[in-house]
Amino acid sequence: MRVFVSIDMEGVAGVATLDQAVRGGTGYARAQRLMTAEADAAVRGAFDAGADEVVVNDSHGSMDNLLHAELDPRAQVVTGSPKPLAMMQGITEGDAVALLVGYHAAAGEQGVLAHSFSGAFREIRVNGAPVGELEVNALHAAALGVPVGLVTGDDLVCAAAAKALPGVLTVPVKRAAGFHAATSTHPSVAAERIRAAARDAVAGHAGLECPPVPDGMRVEIEFTTPLACDYAMYVPEARRLGGVGLVREVGSTEDLIRLISACLHLSANATRDTAAVAARR
């Protein structure tokens, strides 16, 4: 039995600020250890339930955050970026279940460090419905026939998961008090709860259902600035939607992830250009 784990950082217990979540911040090394501990808890819980193989995808930022030597040695780790399937790199058809650990609320929500793949995105919509990383990644898992059995993070992303994913277990490890503030569970308690929930999710995977996957998807991405949208318009077959919006149709969840990733990397040029000008003042 093979289990897939996607681990992000913003939803980890004890992480609440950009200083922690962005490499180079004084709190980043501490956040790395916290993230690694929660990933390890999910891995051990999966093996407790009888998994033969557990693949962990480092899904935060540059995707090379996990301290491998501190993980259960039975785990396989997918690290580095860019990856063709970003946060879902490593999942395969036939995996028993997917565990999404350290996740956060979508852009526009009041969750801790809430965003949707990029700070340059104000909102992403699929067939008119707003989606974040949780929904997009769960949709791709569903397209492969793999249900999501566990979601951990702040209280808001856990509530979103309970609403969107039938039978999913959630572990809220902190309560959002703002974009840069949270009331957090102690890391050791969070790890214990994640390990227990991962064990239960893997043990009960046969009773889980996948959400329906549409045959075609109209994807709308709204950017925070017109310049970010300007760069993203280099995507083939993309059409402008107002001053800061892009729209494109895709036929698969794999293409959905690739479109989002392309827009992420293209729109990053707007941030660099703006920062360069601001630094000259």
Tab-separated table of C-alpha atoms in Angstrom:
chain	number	residue	atom	x	y	z
A	1	MET	CA	0.000	0.000	0.000
A	2	ARG	CA	1.483	3.323	-1.132
A	3	VAL	CA	0.671	6.651	0.547
A	4	PHE	CA	1.388	10.149	-0.778
A	5	VAL	CA	2.087	13.120	1.511
A	6	SER	CA	2.194	16.757	0.366
A	7	ILE	CA	3.698	18.976	3.073
A	8	ASP	CA	3.492	22.775	3.072
A	9	MET	CA	4.812	25.137	5.749
A	10	GLU	CA	2.294	27.943	6.371
A	11	GLY	CA	-0.165	25.571	8.076
A	12	VAL	CA	2.369	24.066	10.477
A	13	ALA	CA	1.949	24.579	14.235
A	14	GLY	CA	4.142	27.421	15.478
A	15	VAL	CA	4.463	29.097	12.064
A	16	ALA	CA	2.661	32.415	11.681
A	17	THR	CA	4.881	35.003	9.973
A	18	LEU	CA	6.588	35.595	6.648
A	19	ASP	CA	9.900	35.808	8.519
A	20	GLN	CA	9.446	32.124	9.320
A	21	ALA	CA	8.014	31.027	5.972
A	22	VAL	CA	10.498	32.756	3.642
A	23	ARG	CA	14.070	31.505	3.330
A	24	GLY	CA	16.528	33.991	4.819
A	25	GLY	CA	14.241	35.075	7.647
A	26	THR	CA	15.536	34.741	11.197
A	27	GLY	CA	12.688	32.340	11.967
A	28	TYR	CA	13.068	30.155	8.876
A	29	ALA	CA	15.394	27.514	10.365
A	30	ARG	CA	12.998	27.020	13.264
A	31	ALA	CA	10.081	26.666	10.842
A	32	GLN	CA	12.042	24.058	8.870
A	33	ARG	CA	12.316	21.908	11.978
A	34	LEU	CA	8.628	22.319	12.776
A	35	MET	CA	7.653	21.423	9.205
A	36	THR	CA	9.925	18.376	9.230
A	37	ALA	CA	8.432	17.151	12.497
A	38	GLU	CA	4.879	17.298	11.110
A	39	ALA	CA	5.913	15.543	7.900
A	40	ASP	CA	7.584	12.849	9.978
A	41	ALA	CA	4.444	12.443	12.093
A	42	ALA	CA	2.329	11.856	8.966
A	43	VAL	CA	4.868	9.368	7.603
A	44	ARG	CA	4.988	7.388	10.840
A	45	GLY	CA	1.202	7.376	11.077
A	46	ALA	CA	0.971	5.972	7.559
A	47	PHE	CA	3.432	3.192	8.350
A	48	ASP	CA	1.592	2.501	11.628
A	49	ALA	CA	-1.481	1.728	9.504
A	50	GLY	CA	0.356	-0.741	7.287
A	51	ALA	CA	1.725	1.364	4.431
A	52	ASP	CA	4.501	-0.330	2.461
A	53	GLU	CA	5.709	2.885	0.849
A	54	VAL	CA	5.309	6.575	1.724
A	55	VAL	CA	6.330	9.351	-0.668
A	56	VAL	CA	6.646	12.883	0.743
A	57	ASN	CA	6.633	15.894	-1.568
A	58	ASP	CA	8.241	19.039	-0.133
A	59	SER	CA	5.636	21.526	-1.333
A	60	HIS	CA	6.645	24.875	0.164
A	61	GLY	CA	8.310	27.735	-1.685
A	62	SER	CA	11.514	26.503	-3.314
A	63	MET	CA	10.467	22.997	-2.230
A	64	ASP	CA	13.753	22.145	-0.527
A	65	ASN	CA	12.866	22.844	3.082
A	66	LEU	CA	12.642	19.433	4.756
A	67	LEU	CA	15.550	18.205	6.884
A	68	HIS	CA	15.829	14.726	5.419
A	69	ALA	CA	18.032	13.315	8.157
A	70	GLU	CA	15.286	14.014	10.686
A	71	LEU	CA	12.601	12.090	8.757
A	72	ASP	CA	11.688	8.446	9.202
A	73	PRO	CA	14.291	6.663	7.042
A	74	ARG	CA	11.570	4.597	5.362
A	75	ALA	CA	10.165	7.718	3.664
A	76	GLN	CA	10.996	8.737	0.098
A	77	VAL	CA	11.268	12.502	-0.390
A	78	VAL	CA	10.608	14.539	-3.547
A	79	THR	CA	12.543	17.786	-3.252
A	80	GLY	CA	13.490	20.809	-5.345
A	81	SER	CA	11.735	22.939	-7.934
A	82	PRO	CA	10.384	23.557	-10.448
A	83	LYS	CA	8.474	20.278	-10.576
A	84	PRO	CA	6.029	19.391	-13.379
A	85	LEU	CA	3.187	18.861	-10.905
A	86	ALA	CA	4.386	21.244	-8.200
A	87	MET	CA	2.823	20.359	-4.834
A	88	MET	CA	1.497	17.044	-6.173
A	89	GLN	CA	4.711	15.749	-7.705
A	90	GLY	CA	5.096	12.087	-6.826
A	91	ILE	CA	1.439	11.084	-6.536
A	92	THR	CA	0.518	8.146	-8.753
A	93	GLU	CA	-2.609	6.363	-9.867
A	94	GLY	CA	-3.098	3.488	-7.483
A	95	ASP	CA	-1.914	5.310	-4.352
A	96	ALA	CA	-4.189	4.361	-1.487
A	97	VAL	CA	-4.652	7.860	-0.108
A	98	ALA	CA	-3.171	11.375	-0.080
A	99	LEU	CA	-2.370	13.304	3.090
A	100	LEU	CA	-2.127	17.113	2.846
A	101	VAL	CA	-0.138	18.442	5.801
A	102	GLY	CA	0.666	22.022	6.805
A	103	TYR	CA	-1.881	23.527	4.394
A	104	HIS	CA	-3.397	27.011	4.600
A	105	ALA	CA	-6.461	28.971	3.517
A	106	ALA	CA	-6.883	30.412	0.026
A	107	ALA	CA	-6.100	33.968	-1.039
A	108	GLY	CA	-8.653	36.429	0.267
A	109	GLU	CA	-9.472	34.368	3.360
A	110	GLN	CA	-8.540	35.469	6.880
A	111	GLY	CA	-6.285	32.489	7.495
A	112	VAL	CA	-2.663	32.476	8.606
A	113	LEU	CA	-0.419	33.466	5.666
A	114	ALA	CA	-3.387	32.784	3.356
A	115	HIS	CA	-2.613	32.731	-0.365
A	116	SER	CA	-3.189	30.605	-3.450
A	117	PHE	CA	0.110	29.344	-4.884
A	118	SER	CA	1.511	32.871	-5.281
A	119	GLY	CA	1.301	36.235	-3.602
A	120	ALA	CA	0.700	37.637	-7.104
A	121	PHE	CA	-2.689	35.881	-7.316
A	122	ARG	CA	-5.718	37.587	-5.834
A	123	GLU	CA	-8.058	34.705	-6.678
A	124	ILE	CA	-8.205	31.543	-8.775
A	125	ARG	CA	-11.549	30.245	-10.054
A	126	VAL	CA	-12.313	26.925	-11.721
A	127	ASN	CA	-15.662	26.865	-13.520
A	128	GLY	CA	-16.634	29.949	-11.539
A	129	ALA	CA	-15.818	28.572	-8.078
A	130	PRO	CA	-12.925	30.077	-6.058
A	131	VAL	CA	-10.214	27.511	-5.296
A	132	GLY	CA	-6.989	27.416	-3.330
A	133	GLU	CA	-4.136	24.962	-3.110
A	134	LEU	CA	-6.297	22.545	-1.128
A	135	GLU	CA	-9.012	22.306	-3.780
A	136	VAL	CA	-6.692	22.214	-6.794
A	137	ASN	CA	-4.449	19.523	-5.333
A	138	ALA	CA	-7.375	17.438	-4.098
A	139	LEU	CA	-8.914	17.678	-7.579
A	140	HIS	CA	-5.738	16.337	-9.157
A	141	ALA	CA	-5.623	13.477	-6.658
A	142	ALA	CA	-9.255	12.697	-7.494
A	143	ALA	CA	-8.451	12.606	-11.208
A	144	LEU	CA	-6.041	9.774	-10.413
A	145	GLY	CA	-8.610	8.030	-8.243
A	146	VAL	CA	-6.749	8.884	-5.035
A	147	PRO	CA	-8.882	10.268	-2.177
A	148	VAL	CA	-7.577	12.838	0.290
A	149	GLY	CA	-7.826	11.299	3.739
A	150	LEU	CA	-6.226	13.973	5.924
A	151	VAL	CA	-5.774	17.751	5.889
A	152	THR	CA	-3.883	19.639	8.607
A	153	GLY	CA	-3.343	23.362	9.054
A	154	ASP	CA	-5.194	26.269	10.614
A	155	ASP	CA	-8.866	26.166	11.541
A	156	LEU	CA	-9.989	27.825	8.295
A	157	VAL	CA	-8.341	25.400	5.872
A	158	CYS	CA	-9.591	22.487	7.952
A	159	ALA	CA	-13.132	23.852	7.727
A	160	ALA	CA	-12.755	24.222	3.951
A	161	ALA	CA	-11.507	20.639	3.685
A	162	ALA	CA	-14.399	19.260	5.721
A	163	LYS	CA	-16.802	21.045	3.372
A	164	ALA	CA	-15.153	19.986	0.110
A	165	LEU	CA	-13.908	16.456	0.762
A	166	PRO	CA	-16.255	13.663	1.878
A	167	GLY	CA	-14.983	11.728	4.891
A	168	VAL	CA	-11.712	13.630	5.229
A	169	LEU	CA	-10.068	13.810	8.660
A	170	THR	CA	-8.751	17.205	9.731
A	171	VAL	CA	-6.271	18.291	12.380
A	172	PRO	CA	-6.442	22.033	13.097
A	173	VAL	CA	-3.090	22.731	14.741
A	174	LYS	CA	-3.723	26.460	15.210
A	175	ARG	CA	-6.460	29.091	15.131
A	176	ALA	CA	-6.011	32.060	12.845
A	177	ALA	CA	-5.846	35.407	14.610
A	178	GLY	CA	-4.869	37.309	11.464
A	179	PHE	CA	-2.639	36.998	8.428
A	180	HIS	CA	0.469	37.167	10.607
A	181	ALA	CA	-0.858	35.757	13.889
A	182	ALA	CA	-2.180	32.504	15.311
A	183	THR	CA	-2.936	30.703	18.526
A	184	SER	CA	-0.983	27.501	18.072
A	185	THR	CA	-0.963	24.021	19.540
A	186	HIS	CA	2.392	22.933	20.994
A	187	PRO	CA	4.452	21.263	18.239
A	188	SER	CA	4.740	17.967	20.111
A	189	VAL	CA	0.964	17.817	20.608
A	190	ALA	CA	0.407	18.697	16.935
A	191	ALA	CA	2.752	15.889	15.873
A	192	GLU	CA	0.952	13.371	18.086
A	193	ARG	CA	-2.430	14.350	16.642
A	194	ILE	CA	-1.167	14.272	13.062
A	195	ARG	CA	0.388	10.828	13.521
A	196	ALA	CA	-2.850	9.442	14.990
A	197	ALA	CA	-5.003	11.022	12.278
A	198	ALA	CA	-2.677	9.835	9.509
A	199	ARG	CA	-2.900	6.318	10.889
A	200	ASP	CA	-6.699	6.505	10.938
A	201	ALA	CA	-6.895	8.040	7.465
A	202	VAL	CA	-4.705	5.353	5.921
A	203	ALA	CA	-6.459	2.561	7.794
A	204	GLY	CA	-9.853	3.816	6.607
A	205	HIS	CA	-8.921	4.787	3.066
A	206	ALA	CA	-11.230	2.211	1.474
A	207	GLY	CA	-14.260	4.108	2.762
A	208	LEU	CA	-13.224	7.449	1.246
A	209	GLU	CA	-14.686	9.012	-1.897
A	210	CYS	CA	-13.124	11.313	-4.456
A	211	PRO	CA	-14.910	14.535	-5.433
A	212	PRO	CA	-16.166	14.663	-9.050
A	213	VAL	CA	-13.684	15.909	-11.641
A	214	PRO	CA	-15.149	18.002	-14.491
A	215	ASP	CA	-14.344	17.039	-18.070
A	216	GLY	CA	-13.361	20.590	-18.942
A	217	MET	CA	-12.328	23.532	-16.789
A	218	ARG	CA	-12.524	27.256	-17.374
A	219	VAL	CA	-9.707	28.712	-15.287
A	220	GLU	CA	-9.709	32.360	-14.274
A	221	ILE	CA	-6.723	33.845	-12.481
A	222	GLU	CA	-6.993	37.312	-11.002
A	223	PHE	CA	-3.661	38.993	-10.285
A	224	THR	CA	-2.809	41.670	-7.751
A	225	THR	CA	-1.402	44.044	-10.399
A	226	PRO	CA	-1.858	44.651	-14.135
A	227	LEU	CA	1.893	44.142	-14.647
A	228	ALA	CA	1.704	40.620	-13.189
A	229	CYS	CA	-1.121	39.871	-15.607
A	230	ASP	CA	0.882	41.351	-18.488
A	231	TYR	CA	3.632	38.792	-17.942
A	232	ALA	CA	1.183	35.908	-17.529
A	233	MET	CA	-0.393	36.686	-20.887
A	234	TYR	CA	2.582	34.986	-22.549
A	235	VAL	CA	0.768	31.702	-21.796
A	236	PRO	CA	-0.513	30.324	-25.122
A	237	GLU	CA	-4.285	30.541	-25.645
A	238	ALA	CA	-4.734	32.754	-22.579
A	239	ARG	CA	-7.187	35.632	-22.909
A	240	ARG	CA	-7.311	38.860	-20.936
A	241	LEU	CA	-10.158	39.246	-18.478
A	242	GLY	CA	-10.294	42.906	-17.515
A	243	GLY	CA	-7.255	44.734	-16.196
A	244	VAL	CA	-5.854	42.059	-13.901
A	245	GLY	CA	-7.504	38.822	-15.040
A	246	LEU	CA	-6.577	35.922	-17.293
A	247	VAL	CA	-8.840	33.142	-18.550
A	248	ARG	CA	-7.979	29.868	-20.257
A	249	GLU	CA	-9.673	26.508	-20.738
A	250	VAL	CA	-7.897	23.301	-19.744
A	251	GLY	CA	-8.894	19.695	-20.244
A	252	SER	CA	-7.184	17.999	-17.308
A	253	THR	CA	-6.061	18.624	-13.740
A	254	GLU	CA	-2.477	18.163	-14.867
A	255	ASP	CA	-2.934	21.054	-17.309
A	256	LEU	CA	-4.613	23.047	-14.538
A	257	ILE	CA	-1.540	22.707	-12.328
A	258	ARG	CA	0.789	23.504	-15.217
A	259	LEU	CA	-1.201	26.651	-16.072
A	260	ILE	CA	-1.112	27.877	-12.485
A	261	SER	CA	2.620	27.143	-12.242
A	262	ALA	CA	3.357	28.955	-15.512
A	263	CYS	CA	1.412	32.017	-14.362
A	264	LEU	CA	3.184	31.888	-11.001
A	265	HIS	CA	6.642	31.976	-12.545
A	266	LEU	CA	5.767	34.526	-15.233
A	267	SER	CA	4.059	36.925	-12.821
A	268	ALA	CA	7.040	36.739	-10.464
A	269	ASN	CA	8.802	39.011	-12.951
A	270	ALA	CA	6.404	41.793	-11.984
A	271	THR	CA	7.439	41.493	-8.338
A	272	ARG	CA	11.127	41.583	-9.244
A	273	ASP	CA	10.685	44.568	-11.582
A	274	THR	CA	8.725	46.535	-9.011
A	275	ALA	CA	11.180	45.706	-6.225
A	276	ALA	CA	14.124	46.778	-8.376
A	277	VAL	CA	12.577	50.183	-9.044
A	278	ALA	CA	11.583	50.643	-5.398
A	279	ALA	CA	15.136	49.868	-4.278
A	280	ARG	CA	16.453	52.829	-6.316
A	281	ARG	CA	14.355	55.353	-4.450
